[in-house]
mmCIF file of C-alpha atoms in Angstrom:
data_model
loop_
_atom_site.group_PDB
_atom_site.id
_atom_site.type_symbol
_atom_site.label_atom_id
_atom_site.label_comp_id
_atom_site.label_asym_id
_atom_site.label_seq_id
_atom_site.Cartn_x
_atom_site.Cartn_y
_atom_site.Cartn_z
ATOM 1 C CA MET A 1 -33.453 -16.855 -162.486
ATOM 2 C CA ASN A 2 -35.908 -19.213 -160.756
ATOM 3 C CA TYR A 3 -39.218 -18.215 -159.138
ATOM 4 C CA LEU A 4 -37.806 -17.874 -155.624
ATOM 5 C CA SER A 5 -34.920 -15.739 -156.841
ATOM 6 C CA ARG A 6 -37.247 -13.449 -158.778
ATOM 7 C CA PHE A 7 -39.508 -13.148 -155.745
ATOM 8 C CA PHE A 8 -36.529 -12.238 -153.554
ATOM 9 C CA VAL A 9 -35.323 -9.590 -156.002
ATOM 10 C CA ILE A 10 -38.777 -8.020 -156.352
ATOM 11 C CA SER A 11 -39.212 -8.027 -152.575
ATOM 12 C CA LEU A 12 -35.898 -6.245 -152.093
ATOM 13 C CA LEU A 13 -36.701 -3.658 -154.747
ATOM 14 C CA LEU A 14 -40.091 -2.822 -153.289
ATOM 15 C CA PHE A 15 -39.501 -3.268 -149.560
ATOM 16 C CA PRO A 16 -38.853 0.037 -147.777
ATOM 17 C CA ALA A 17 -35.416 -0.276 -146.260
ATOM 18 C CA ALA A 18 -35.002 0.456 -142.558
ATOM 19 C CA CYS A 19 -31.239 0.642 -143.037
ATOM 20 C CA SER A 20 -30.287 1.849 -146.507
ATOM 21 C CA THR A 21 -26.640 0.743 -146.302
ATOM 22 C CA LEU A 22 -27.527 -2.869 -145.515
ATOM 23 C CA TYR A 23 -30.422 -2.821 -147.951
ATOM 24 C CA TYR A 24 -28.450 -1.621 -150.962
ATOM 25 C CA GLY A 25 -25.530 -3.811 -149.962
ATOM 26 C CA GLY A 26 -27.842 -6.820 -150.026
ATOM 27 C CA LEU A 27 -29.059 -5.916 -153.492
ATOM 28 C CA GLU A 28 -25.531 -5.513 -154.819
ATOM 29 C CA LYS A 29 -24.614 -8.958 -153.504
ATOM 30 C CA ILE A 30 -27.225 -10.449 -155.830
ATOM 31 C CA GLY A 31 -26.112 -8.324 -158.774
ATOM 32 C CA ILE A 32 -28.380 -5.274 -158.527
ATOM 33 C CA PRO A 33 -26.345 -2.033 -158.294
ATOM 34 C CA LYS A 34 -27.728 1.235 -156.912
ATOM 35 C CA ARG A 35 -27.911 2.639 -160.424
ATOM 36 C CA ASP A 36 -30.425 -0.060 -161.435
ATOM 37 C CA VAL A 37 -32.426 0.531 -158.271
ATOM 38 C CA LEU A 38 -32.584 4.238 -159.089
ATOM 39 C CA VAL A 39 -33.842 3.551 -162.616
ATOM 40 C CA HIS A 40 -36.406 1.084 -161.265
ATOM 41 C CA ARG A 41 -37.703 3.594 -158.741
ATOM 42 C CA VAL A 42 -37.926 6.366 -161.312
ATOM 43 C CA GLU A 43 -39.955 3.992 -163.495
ATOM 44 C CA LYS A 44 -42.293 3.241 -160.583
ATOM 45 C CA ALA A 45 -42.663 6.949 -159.796
ATOM 46 C CA ARG A 46 -43.422 7.682 -163.441
ATOM 47 C CA ASP A 47 -46.094 4.967 -163.524
ATOM 48 C CA THR A 48 -47.593 6.234 -160.270
ATOM 49 C CA GLN A 49 -47.752 9.769 -161.644
ATOM 50 C CA GLU A 50 -49.532 8.477 -164.742
ATOM 51 C CA GLU A 51 -52.051 6.677 -162.522
ATOM 52 C CA THR A 52 -52.430 9.774 -160.342
ATOM 53 C CA LYS A 53 -53.088 11.953 -163.375
ATOM 54 C CA GLU A 54 -55.873 9.617 -164.491
ATOM 55 C CA GLN A 55 -57.312 9.417 -160.969
ATOM 56 C CA PHE A 56 -57.600 13.178 -160.657
ATOM 57 C CA LYS A 57 -59.229 13.342 -164.079
ATOM 58 C CA SER A 58 -61.772 10.803 -162.870
ATOM 59 C CA ALA A 59 -62.367 12.725 -159.638
ATOM 60 C CA LEU A 60 -62.947 15.957 -161.569
ATOM 61 C CA GLU A 61 -65.427 14.203 -163.859
ATOM 62 C CA GLN A 62 -67.348 12.919 -160.821
ATOM 63 C CA PHE A 63 -67.231 16.348 -159.205
ATOM 64 C CA THR A 64 -68.605 17.915 -162.407
ATOM 65 C CA ALA A 65 -71.347 15.296 -162.606
ATOM 66 C CA VAL A 66 -72.457 16.115 -159.064
ATOM 67 C CA THR A 67 -72.865 19.802 -159.930
ATOM 68 C CA ASN A 68 -75.412 18.719 -162.550
ATOM 69 C CA PHE A 69 -77.460 16.802 -159.984
ATOM 70 C CA LYS A 70 -81.164 17.103 -160.801
ATOM 71 C CA GLY A 71 -82.671 14.929 -158.093
ATOM 72 C CA GLY A 72 -82.373 11.471 -156.604
ATOM 73 C CA ASP A 73 -80.320 9.872 -153.865
ATOM 74 C CA LEU A 74 -77.866 12.508 -152.671
ATOM 75 C CA GLU A 75 -76.261 10.100 -150.227
ATOM 76 C CA ALA A 76 -75.331 7.819 -153.124
ATOM 77 C CA VAL A 77 -73.867 10.862 -154.885
ATOM 78 C CA TYR A 78 -71.838 11.673 -151.777
ATOM 79 C CA ASN A 79 -70.531 8.100 -151.571
ATOM 80 C CA LYS A 80 -69.296 8.240 -155.164
ATOM 81 C CA LEU A 81 -67.596 11.584 -154.645
ATOM 82 C CA ASN A 82 -66.054 10.469 -151.373
ATOM 83 C CA SER A 83 -64.669 7.332 -153.035
ATOM 84 C CA GLU A 84 -63.019 9.491 -155.683
ATOM 85 C CA TYR A 85 -61.552 11.751 -153.005
ATOM 86 C CA GLU A 86 -60.154 8.822 -151.015
ATOM 87 C CA ALA A 87 -58.643 7.264 -154.141
ATOM 88 C CA SER A 88 -57.051 10.610 -155.024
ATOM 89 C CA ALA A 89 -55.643 11.037 -151.503
ATOM 90 C CA ALA A 90 -54.170 7.530 -151.629
ATOM 91 C CA LYS A 91 -52.467 8.299 -154.941
ATOM 92 C CA ALA A 92 -51.098 11.542 -153.496
ATOM 93 C CA ASP A 93 -49.464 9.587 -150.667
ATOM 94 C CA GLU A 94 -48.050 7.101 -153.149
ATOM 95 C CA VAL A 95 -46.495 9.888 -155.218
ATOM 96 C CA SER A 96 -44.762 11.259 -152.109
ATOM 97 C CA ASP A 97 -43.489 7.802 -151.153
ATOM 98 C CA ARG A 98 -42.098 7.219 -154.644
ATOM 99 C CA ILE A 99 -40.224 10.519 -154.608
ATOM 100 C CA SER A 100 -38.760 9.782 -151.166
ATOM 101 C CA ALA A 101 -37.574 6.378 -152.371
ATOM 102 C CA ILE A 102 -35.832 7.983 -155.360
ATOM 103 C CA GLU A 103 -34.112 10.540 -153.137
ATOM 104 C CA ASP A 104 -32.907 7.826 -150.783
ATOM 105 C CA VAL A 105 -31.216 5.673 -153.424
ATOM 106 C CA SER A 106 -29.847 8.666 -155.364
ATOM 107 C CA GLU A 107 -28.099 9.936 -152.248
ATOM 108 C CA ALA A 108 -26.511 6.519 -151.716
ATOM 109 C CA LEU A 109 -25.519 6.250 -155.376
ATOM 110 C CA PHE A 110 -23.897 9.679 -155.627
ATOM 111 C CA THR A 111 -22.083 9.275 -152.304
ATOM 112 C CA GLU A 112 -20.636 5.948 -153.430
ATOM 113 C CA TRP A 113 -19.700 7.397 -156.818
ATOM 114 C CA GLU A 114 -17.787 10.281 -155.201
ATOM 115 C CA GLN A 115 -15.950 7.894 -152.887
ATOM 116 C CA GLU A 116 -14.934 5.667 -155.779
ATOM 117 C CA ILE A 117 -13.697 8.608 -157.876
ATOM 118 C CA ALA A 118 -11.298 9.471 -155.057
ATOM 119 C CA GLN A 119 -9.771 5.989 -155.411
ATOM 120 C CA TYR A 120 -8.642 6.433 -159.032
ATOM 121 C CA SER A 121 -4.921 6.558 -159.685
ATOM 122 C CA ASN A 122 -5.364 7.260 -163.416
ATOM 123 C CA ALA A 123 -6.039 10.995 -163.823
ATOM 124 C CA SER A 124 -7.766 10.645 -167.208
ATOM 125 C CA LEU A 125 -10.197 7.996 -165.960
ATOM 126 C CA LYS A 126 -10.812 10.042 -162.841
ATOM 127 C CA ARG A 127 -11.737 13.128 -164.890
ATOM 128 C CA SER A 128 -14.008 11.095 -167.135
ATOM 129 C CA SER A 129 -15.847 9.595 -164.197
ATOM 130 C CA GLN A 130 -16.115 13.009 -162.529
ATOM 131 C CA HIS A 131 -17.669 14.511 -165.664
ATOM 132 C CA LYS A 132 -20.197 11.681 -165.874
ATOM 133 C CA LEU A 133 -21.107 12.146 -162.223
ATOM 134 C CA ILE A 134 -21.651 15.880 -162.695
ATOM 135 C CA ALA A 135 -23.837 15.318 -165.769
ATOM 136 C CA THR A 136 -25.857 12.552 -164.122
ATOM 137 C CA ARG A 137 -26.378 14.559 -160.954
ATOM 138 C CA ALA A 138 -27.509 17.614 -162.942
ATOM 139 C CA HIS A 139 -30.005 15.537 -164.920
ATOM 140 C CA TYR A 140 -31.222 13.916 -161.712
ATOM 141 C CA GLN A 141 -31.700 17.309 -160.062
ATOM 142 C CA GLN A 142 -33.795 18.428 -163.004
ATOM 143 C CA LEU A 143 -35.890 15.271 -162.674
ATOM 144 C CA ILE A 144 -36.495 15.498 -158.928
ATOM 145 C CA THR A 145 -37.306 19.213 -159.145
ATOM 146 C CA THR A 146 -39.915 18.532 -161.816
ATOM 147 C CA MET A 147 -41.395 15.666 -159.801
ATOM 148 C CA LYS A 148 -41.635 17.761 -156.658
ATOM 149 C CA ASN A 149 -43.171 20.644 -158.560
ATOM 150 C CA ALA A 150 -45.904 18.302 -159.809
ATOM 151 C CA GLU A 151 -46.364 17.000 -156.277
ATOM 152 C CA THR A 152 -47.036 20.526 -154.961
ATOM 153 C CA LYS A 153 -49.974 20.833 -157.373
ATOM 154 C CA ILE A 154 -51.778 17.946 -155.672
ATOM 155 C CA LYS A 155 -52.507 19.449 -152.257
ATOM 156 C CA PRO A 156 -54.628 22.433 -153.443
ATOM 157 C CA VAL A 157 -56.890 20.061 -155.385
ATOM 158 C CA LEU A 158 -57.198 17.629 -152.486
ATOM 159 C CA THR A 159 -58.011 20.464 -150.094
ATOM 160 C CA VAL A 160 -60.949 21.606 -152.207
ATOM 161 C CA PHE A 161 -62.109 18.031 -152.755
ATOM 162 C CA LYS A 162 -62.034 17.297 -149.039
ATOM 163 C CA ASP A 163 -63.883 20.467 -148.050
ATOM 164 C CA GLN A 164 -66.620 19.940 -150.596
ATOM 165 C CA VAL A 165 -67.026 16.238 -149.853
ATOM 166 C CA MET A 166 -67.415 16.968 -146.137
ATOM 167 C CA PHE A 167 -69.857 19.811 -146.817
ATOM 168 C CA LEU A 168 -71.937 17.507 -149.009
ATOM 169 C CA LYS A 169 -71.884 14.850 -146.277
ATOM 170 C CA HIS A 170 -73.083 17.311 -143.629
ATOM 171 C CA ASN A 171 -75.852 18.836 -145.739
ATOM 172 C CA LEU A 172 -77.037 16.566 -148.566
ATOM 173 C CA ASN A 173 -79.201 19.332 -149.985
ATOM 174 C CA ALA A 174 -79.366 22.003 -152.674
ATOM 175 C CA GLN A 175 -77.050 24.269 -150.676
ATOM 176 C CA ALA A 176 -74.307 21.659 -150.849
ATOM 177 C CA ILE A 177 -74.733 21.302 -154.627
ATOM 178 C CA ALA A 178 -74.559 25.097 -154.993
ATOM 179 C CA SER A 179 -71.294 25.092 -153.049
ATOM 180 C CA LEU A 180 -69.889 22.447 -155.374
ATOM 181 C CA LYS A 181 -70.845 24.529 -158.397
ATOM 182 C CA GLY A 182 -69.090 27.542 -156.895
ATOM 183 C CA GLU A 183 -65.801 25.637 -156.669
ATOM 184 C CA LEU A 184 -65.989 23.918 -160.050
ATOM 185 C CA GLY A 185 -64.061 26.592 -161.946
ATOM 186 C CA THR A 186 -61.218 26.581 -159.402
ATOM 187 C CA LEU A 187 -61.035 22.806 -159.448
ATOM 188 C CA GLN A 188 -60.971 22.635 -163.231
ATOM 189 C CA SER A 189 -58.102 25.109 -163.316
ATOM 190 C CA ASP A 190 -56.164 23.372 -160.522
ATOM 191 C CA VAL A 191 -56.616 19.900 -162.015
ATOM 192 C CA SER A 192 -55.555 21.176 -165.441
ATOM 193 C CA SER A 193 -52.386 22.649 -163.894
ATOM 194 C CA LEU A 194 -51.751 19.398 -162.006
ATOM 195 C CA ILE A 195 -52.128 17.266 -165.120
ATOM 196 C CA SER A 196 -49.761 19.502 -167.107
ATOM 197 C CA SER A 197 -47.148 19.289 -164.338
ATOM 198 C CA MET A 198 -47.558 15.520 -164.098
ATOM 199 C CA GLU A 199 -47.057 15.167 -167.844
ATOM 200 C CA ARG A 200 -43.868 17.257 -167.693
ATOM 201 C CA SER A 201 -42.627 15.096 -164.847
ATOM 202 C CA ILE A 202 -43.480 11.880 -166.699
ATOM 203 C CA ASN A 203 -41.594 13.125 -169.776
ATOM 204 C CA GLU A 204 -38.617 14.100 -167.622
ATOM 205 C CA ALA A 205 -38.630 10.642 -166.030
ATOM 206 C CA ASN A 206 -38.622 8.977 -169.440
ATOM 207 C CA ALA A 207 -35.689 11.140 -170.548
ATOM 208 C CA PHE A 208 -33.747 10.328 -167.366
ATOM 209 C CA ILE A 209 -34.399 6.598 -167.717
ATOM 210 C CA SER A 210 -33.281 6.674 -171.347
ATOM 211 C CA THR A 211 -30.068 8.504 -170.441
ATOM 212 C CA MET A 212 -29.258 6.117 -167.599
ATOM 213 C CA GLU A 213 -29.849 3.068 -169.761
ATOM 214 C CA LYS A 214 -27.441 4.355 -172.412
ATOM 215 C CA LYS A 215 -24.592 4.875 -169.929
#
């Protein structure tokens, strides 16, 4: 595949489709079935969750460092914490986008699969395909449920981050640092729960990818 062809394929895989039917049809015309698109998107979601996990670890470390502030430029401290918050919020949005993209292609894949099963004339082949569809759909449902569960852990952390960052911005004094210290225990617990959920989701994604690649 030449450079232009590779660029076209990558663009199609990453470009958010306005019309899914035309989009996936275009991919299939160049030899990329919905099944491969699904695997690709699960891989991207997995990678994004790994990045998100590391970002929230970094944000918690910065938050903890601020609670140990002993003097100096509080505005510079605020800027660092705000940067971590904004990076975390951006990753949260990316996680949601990745999950939506997976749901979109999975719906198209399973709908097509059901329609094609109805076209079988051989009963044995029809049953075999039906069993594979049921197994794949069940595994997919387990995957998407785990991903969404991890996603729900993000908002509580972001809410605390945002509140504390704004309070620090509006005060830049010892009272703001005291407020940060008061929330540290909650944040540590919430981030720990988030990371555990992300790791479960990442493991589930790897298992799903492995299963799909074997079929």
